[in-house]
Short mmCIF file of C-alpha atoms in Angstrom, two decimals:
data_model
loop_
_atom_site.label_atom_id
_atom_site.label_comp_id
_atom_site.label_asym_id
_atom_site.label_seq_id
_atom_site.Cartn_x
_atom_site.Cartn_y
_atom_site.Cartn_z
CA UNK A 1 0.00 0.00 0.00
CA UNK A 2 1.34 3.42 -0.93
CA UNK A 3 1.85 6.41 1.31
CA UNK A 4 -1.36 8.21 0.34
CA UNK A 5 -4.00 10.85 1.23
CA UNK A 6 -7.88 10.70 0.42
CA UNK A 7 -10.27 13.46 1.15
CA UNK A 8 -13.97 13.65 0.51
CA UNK A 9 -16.84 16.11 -0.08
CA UNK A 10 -20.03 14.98 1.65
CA UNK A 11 -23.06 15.14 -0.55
CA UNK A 12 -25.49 13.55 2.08
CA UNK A 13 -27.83 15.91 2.75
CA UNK A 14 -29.10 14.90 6.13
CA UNK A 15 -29.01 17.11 9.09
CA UNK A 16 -27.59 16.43 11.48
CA UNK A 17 -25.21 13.53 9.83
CA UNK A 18 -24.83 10.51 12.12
CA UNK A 19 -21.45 9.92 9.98
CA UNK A 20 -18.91 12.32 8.32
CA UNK A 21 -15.90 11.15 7.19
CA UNK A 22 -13.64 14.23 6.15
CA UNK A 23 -10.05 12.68 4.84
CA UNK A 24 -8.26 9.28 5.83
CA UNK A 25 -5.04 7.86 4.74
CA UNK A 26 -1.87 5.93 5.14
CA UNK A 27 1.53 8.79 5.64
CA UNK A 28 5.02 8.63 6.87
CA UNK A 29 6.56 11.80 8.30
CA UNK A 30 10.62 12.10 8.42
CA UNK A 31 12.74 14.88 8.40
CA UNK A 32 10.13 17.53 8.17
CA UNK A 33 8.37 19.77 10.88
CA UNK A 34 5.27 17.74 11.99
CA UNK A 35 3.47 19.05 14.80
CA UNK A 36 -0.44 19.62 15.58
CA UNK A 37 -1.92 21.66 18.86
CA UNK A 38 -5.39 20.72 18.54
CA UNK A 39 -5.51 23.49 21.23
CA UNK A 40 -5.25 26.30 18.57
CA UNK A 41 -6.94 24.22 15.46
CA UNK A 42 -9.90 26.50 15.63
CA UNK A 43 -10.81 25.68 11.76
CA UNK A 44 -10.19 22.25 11.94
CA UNK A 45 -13.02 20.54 14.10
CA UNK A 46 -14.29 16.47 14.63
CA UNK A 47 -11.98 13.75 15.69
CA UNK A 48 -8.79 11.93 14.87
CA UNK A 49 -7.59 8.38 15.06
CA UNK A 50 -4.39 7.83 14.26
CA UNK A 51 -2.40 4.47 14.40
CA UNK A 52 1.48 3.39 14.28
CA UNK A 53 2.56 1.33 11.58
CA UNK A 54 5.97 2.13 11.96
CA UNK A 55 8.89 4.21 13.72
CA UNK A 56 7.04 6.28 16.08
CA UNK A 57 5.47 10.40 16.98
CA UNK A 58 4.76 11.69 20.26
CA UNK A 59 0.64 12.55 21.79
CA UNK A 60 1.18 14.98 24.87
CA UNK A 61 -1.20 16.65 27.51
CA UNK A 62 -0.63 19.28 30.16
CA UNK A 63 -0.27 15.94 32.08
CA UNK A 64 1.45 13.20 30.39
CA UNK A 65 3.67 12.44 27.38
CA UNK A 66 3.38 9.08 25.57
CA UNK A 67 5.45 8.05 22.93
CA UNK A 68 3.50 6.41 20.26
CA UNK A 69 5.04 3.28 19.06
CA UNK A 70 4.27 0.66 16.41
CA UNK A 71 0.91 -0.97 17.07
CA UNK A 72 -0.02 2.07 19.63
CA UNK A 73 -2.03 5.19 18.36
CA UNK A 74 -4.33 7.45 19.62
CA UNK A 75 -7.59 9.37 19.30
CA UNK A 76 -9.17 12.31 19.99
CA UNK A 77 -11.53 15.28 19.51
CA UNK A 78 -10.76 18.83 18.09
CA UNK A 79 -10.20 21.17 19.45
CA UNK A 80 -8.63 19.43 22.60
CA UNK A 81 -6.00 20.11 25.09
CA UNK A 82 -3.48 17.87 23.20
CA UNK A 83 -0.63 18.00 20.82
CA UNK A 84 1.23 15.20 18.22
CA UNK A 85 4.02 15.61 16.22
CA UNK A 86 7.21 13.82 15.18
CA UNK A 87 10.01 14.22 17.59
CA UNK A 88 12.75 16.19 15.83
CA UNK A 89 15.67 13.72 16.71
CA UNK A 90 13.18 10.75 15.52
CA UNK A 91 15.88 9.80 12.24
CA UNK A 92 13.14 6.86 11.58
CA UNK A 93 10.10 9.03 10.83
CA UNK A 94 6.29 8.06 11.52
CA UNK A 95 4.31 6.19 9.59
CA UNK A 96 0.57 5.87 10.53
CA UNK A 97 -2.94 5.40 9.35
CA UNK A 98 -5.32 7.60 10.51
CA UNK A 99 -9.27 8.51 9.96
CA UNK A 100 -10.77 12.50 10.57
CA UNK A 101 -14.25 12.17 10.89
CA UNK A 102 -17.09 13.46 12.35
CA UNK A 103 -21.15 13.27 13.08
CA UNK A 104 -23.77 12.96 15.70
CA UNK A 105 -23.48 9.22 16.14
CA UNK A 106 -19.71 9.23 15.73
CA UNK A 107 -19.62 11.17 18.80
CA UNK A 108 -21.44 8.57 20.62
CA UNK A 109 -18.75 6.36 19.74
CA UNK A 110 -15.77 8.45 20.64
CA UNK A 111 -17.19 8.75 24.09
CA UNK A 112 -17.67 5.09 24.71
CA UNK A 113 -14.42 4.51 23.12
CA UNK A 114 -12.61 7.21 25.92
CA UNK A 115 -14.76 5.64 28.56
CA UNK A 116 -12.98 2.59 27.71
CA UNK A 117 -9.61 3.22 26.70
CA UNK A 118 -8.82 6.77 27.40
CA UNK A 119 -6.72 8.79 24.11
CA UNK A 120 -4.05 6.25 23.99
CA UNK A 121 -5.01 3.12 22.71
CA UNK A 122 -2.78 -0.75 21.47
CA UNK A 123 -4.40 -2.90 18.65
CA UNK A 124 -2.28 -5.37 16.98
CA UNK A 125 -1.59 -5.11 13.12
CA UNK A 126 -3.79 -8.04 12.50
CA UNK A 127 -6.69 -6.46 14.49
CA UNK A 128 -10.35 -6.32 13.05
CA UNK A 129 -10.05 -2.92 13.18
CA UNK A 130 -6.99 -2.17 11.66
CA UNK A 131 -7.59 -4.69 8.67
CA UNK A 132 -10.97 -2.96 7.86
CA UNK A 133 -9.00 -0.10 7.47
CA UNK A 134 -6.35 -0.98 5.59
CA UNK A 135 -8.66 -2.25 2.80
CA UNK A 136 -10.41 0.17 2.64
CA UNK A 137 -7.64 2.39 2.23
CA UNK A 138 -5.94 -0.57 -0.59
CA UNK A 139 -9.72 0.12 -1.90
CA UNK A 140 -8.94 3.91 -2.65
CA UNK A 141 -5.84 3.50 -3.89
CA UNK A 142 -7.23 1.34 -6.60
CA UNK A 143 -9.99 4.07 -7.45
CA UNK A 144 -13.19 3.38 -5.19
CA UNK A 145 -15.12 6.38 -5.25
CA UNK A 146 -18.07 6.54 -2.44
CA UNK A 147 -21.46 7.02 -3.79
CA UNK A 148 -24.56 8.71 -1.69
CA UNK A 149 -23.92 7.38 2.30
CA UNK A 150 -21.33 4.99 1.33
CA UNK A 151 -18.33 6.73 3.32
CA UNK A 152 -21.09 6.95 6.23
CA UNK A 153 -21.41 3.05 5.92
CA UNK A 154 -17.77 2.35 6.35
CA UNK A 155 -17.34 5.15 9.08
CA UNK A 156 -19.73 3.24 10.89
CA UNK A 157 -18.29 -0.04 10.50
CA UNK A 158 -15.45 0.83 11.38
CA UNK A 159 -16.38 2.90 14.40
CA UNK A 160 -18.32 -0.41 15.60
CA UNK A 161 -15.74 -2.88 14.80
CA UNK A 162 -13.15 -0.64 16.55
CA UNK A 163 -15.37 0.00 19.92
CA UNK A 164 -16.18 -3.52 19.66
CA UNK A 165 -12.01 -4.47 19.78
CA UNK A 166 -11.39 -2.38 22.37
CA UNK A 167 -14.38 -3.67 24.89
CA UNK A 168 -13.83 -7.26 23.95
CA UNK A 169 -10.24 -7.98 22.04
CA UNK A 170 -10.75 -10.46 19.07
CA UNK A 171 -7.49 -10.76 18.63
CA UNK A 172 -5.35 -10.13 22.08
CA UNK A 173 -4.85 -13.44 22.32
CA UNK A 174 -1.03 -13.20 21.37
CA UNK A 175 -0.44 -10.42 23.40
CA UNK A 176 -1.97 -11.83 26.39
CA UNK A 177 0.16 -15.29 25.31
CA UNK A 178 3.33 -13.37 25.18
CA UNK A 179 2.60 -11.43 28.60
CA UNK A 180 2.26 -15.08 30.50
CA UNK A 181 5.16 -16.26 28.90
CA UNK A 182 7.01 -12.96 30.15
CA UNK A 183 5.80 -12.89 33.62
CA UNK A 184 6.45 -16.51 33.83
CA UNK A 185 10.46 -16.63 33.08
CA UNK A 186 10.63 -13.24 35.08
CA UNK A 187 8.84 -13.83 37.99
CA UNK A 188 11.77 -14.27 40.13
CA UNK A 189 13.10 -10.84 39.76
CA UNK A 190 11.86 -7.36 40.55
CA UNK A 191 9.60 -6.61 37.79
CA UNK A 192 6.64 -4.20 37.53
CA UNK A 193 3.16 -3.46 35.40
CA UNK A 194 5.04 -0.73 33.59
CA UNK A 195 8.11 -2.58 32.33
CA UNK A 196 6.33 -5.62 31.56
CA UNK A 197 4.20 -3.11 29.71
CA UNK A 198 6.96 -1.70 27.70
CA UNK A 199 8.59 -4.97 26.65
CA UNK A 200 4.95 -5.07 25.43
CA UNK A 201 4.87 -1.97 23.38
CA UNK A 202 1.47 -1.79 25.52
CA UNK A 203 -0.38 0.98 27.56
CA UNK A 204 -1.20 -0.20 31.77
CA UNK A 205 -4.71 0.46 30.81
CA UNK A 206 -5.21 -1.43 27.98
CA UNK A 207 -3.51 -4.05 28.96
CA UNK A 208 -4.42 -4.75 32.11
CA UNK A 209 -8.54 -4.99 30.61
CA UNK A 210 -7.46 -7.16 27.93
CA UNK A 211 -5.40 -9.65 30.26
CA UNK A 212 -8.55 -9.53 32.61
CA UNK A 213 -10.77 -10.28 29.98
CA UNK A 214 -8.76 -13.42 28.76
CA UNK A 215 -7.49 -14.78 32.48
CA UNK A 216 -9.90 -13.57 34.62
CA UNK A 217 -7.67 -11.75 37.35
CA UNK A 218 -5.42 -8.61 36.73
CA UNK A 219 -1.52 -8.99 35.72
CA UNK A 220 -0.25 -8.47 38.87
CA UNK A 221 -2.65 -11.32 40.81
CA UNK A 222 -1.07 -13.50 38.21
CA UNK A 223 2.21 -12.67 38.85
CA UNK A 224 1.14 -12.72 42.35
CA UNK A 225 0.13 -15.94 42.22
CA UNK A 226 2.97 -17.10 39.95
CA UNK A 227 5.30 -16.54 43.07
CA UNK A 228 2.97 -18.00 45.68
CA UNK A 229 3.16 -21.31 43.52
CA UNK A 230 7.06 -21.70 43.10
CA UNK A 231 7.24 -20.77 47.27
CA UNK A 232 4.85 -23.57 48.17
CA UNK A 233 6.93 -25.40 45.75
CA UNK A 234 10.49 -24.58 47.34
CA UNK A 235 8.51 -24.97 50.98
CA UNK A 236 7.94 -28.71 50.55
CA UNK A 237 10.76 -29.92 48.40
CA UNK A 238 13.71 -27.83 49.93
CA UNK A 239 15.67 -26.77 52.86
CA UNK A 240 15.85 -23.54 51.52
CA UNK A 241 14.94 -20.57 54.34
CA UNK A 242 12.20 -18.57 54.36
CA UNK A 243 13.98 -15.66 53.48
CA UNK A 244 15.89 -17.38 50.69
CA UNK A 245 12.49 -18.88 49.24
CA UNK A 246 11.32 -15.23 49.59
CA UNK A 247 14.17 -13.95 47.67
CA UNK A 248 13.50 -17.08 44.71
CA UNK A 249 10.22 -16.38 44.11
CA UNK A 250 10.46 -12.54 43.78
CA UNK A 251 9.56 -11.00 46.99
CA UNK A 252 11.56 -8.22 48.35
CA UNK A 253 12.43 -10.31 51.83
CA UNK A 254 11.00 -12.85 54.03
CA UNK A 255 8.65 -10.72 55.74
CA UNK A 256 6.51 -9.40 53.02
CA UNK A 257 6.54 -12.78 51.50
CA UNK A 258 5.10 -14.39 54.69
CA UNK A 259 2.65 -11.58 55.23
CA UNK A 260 1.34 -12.00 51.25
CA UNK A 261 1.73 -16.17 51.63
CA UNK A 262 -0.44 -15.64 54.51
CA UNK A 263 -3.13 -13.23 53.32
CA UNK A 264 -3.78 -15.67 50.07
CA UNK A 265 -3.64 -18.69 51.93
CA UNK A 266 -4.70 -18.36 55.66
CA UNK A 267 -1.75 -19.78 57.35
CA UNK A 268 1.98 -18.98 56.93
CA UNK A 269 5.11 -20.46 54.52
CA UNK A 270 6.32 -21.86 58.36
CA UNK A 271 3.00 -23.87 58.92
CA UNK A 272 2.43 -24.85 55.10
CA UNK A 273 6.34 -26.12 55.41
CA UNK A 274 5.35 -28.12 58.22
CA UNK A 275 2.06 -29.64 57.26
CA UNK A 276 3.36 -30.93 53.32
#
């Protein structure tokens, strides 16, 4: 698919317009000034979705700074305290996708999308989502033109598909797959939601609903309960301490290992040790 840009002129003439799409297409920014305040974009209104293919930009509030990855993007309305842009030592550019649309029930969507997921949002490549829009855009490119309500028809796909993915992940399955795998070889050492996040290329947020979804218990009660299991296992076939078990299984010392073990499990490692 080529690096292109579509625009479109609406000629359904409903009022109010449950779906506008304005322009969408697939870009790569490199060695060039990109940068958007959607603070100051006064003549440039609706909302934005934009998604990483490759290299990465930056999406900043008066808050936070996120740096958008590949398979991370974000969306939001305009005008809006926020800014993107490509990061001027970035010597790999930014290519994205992206969709500026608008309309009554479009809003809906963008609320229950934020509700969700906040700006910052991770879908895989091979995402529902993402596919519908990158043949749709492979569509253009080969010279679809939308007739009367058709651009309104794959807005609203697309807006369903992608608020669909986002409550309930089709296709997380790999990323959830990979996370286990992760927390199960690292267990042992001091690791946190955030690094285990960026070894992802994931946001906290999404990933912690999305490993809930699919395991049924947050990321860190699995690697909670990761640690609990190789303890008990060290407690009955060792002579290891407690303290040295502790230290094994990835808790900072013996105390706050016996106070977890005994929290989870009613008794403590001493009594489990000497029961098994």
């Amino acid at each position: 698919m080529k690096h292109n840009f579509y625009g479109f002129i609406n000629y359904d003439n409903i009022e109010p317009l449950p779906m506008i799409l304005y322009d969408m297409g697939f870009e790569k920014r490199i060695n060039e000034n990109y940068y958007y305040d959607n603070r100051t974009r006064t003549n440039y209104d609706g909302y934005i979705f934009q998604y990483t293919t490759d290299g990465c930009g930056i999406y900043e509030t008066s808050d936070d700074k996120y740096t958008l990855a590949k398979d991370t993007g974000f969306i939001t309305c305009v005008p809006n305290g926020c800014s993107y842009y490509l990061p001027f030592d970035n010597k790999n550019g930014w290519e994205y996708l992206y969709i500026h649309f608008s309309g009554s029930l479009a809003s809906q969507f963008y609320n229950e999308i934020i509700s969700m997921t906040g700006n910052i949002f991770s879908l895989p490549s091979d995402n529902p989502a993402i596919r519908l829009l990158v043949n749709e855009l492979e569509r253009l490119e080969h010279g679809r033109k939308y007739k009367r309500f058709e651009a309104g028809v794959f807005m609203y796909n697309f807006l369903t598909t992608l608020t669909r993915e986002i409550s309930s992940p089709t296709s997380s399955g790999s990323l959830v797959a990979k996370a286990v795998n992760w927390i199960n070889a690292n267990y042992a050492s001091d690791i946190s939601l955030s690094e285990l996040c960026e070894s992802l290329n994931v946001t906290p947020s999404h990933f912690s609903r999305i490993f809930r979804y699919e395991i049924g218990i947050s990321p860190i009660e699995y690697l909670s309960n990761i640690r609990l299991e190789h303890a008990m296992h060290l407690l009955t076939t060792t002579d290891m301490s407690i303290n040295e078990i502790a230290c094994s299984s990835g808790f900072a010392n013996g105390n706050y290992f016996a106070k977890v073990f005994k929290r989870r499990l009613g008794f403590t490692p001493s009594d489990y040790k000497r029961n098994h």
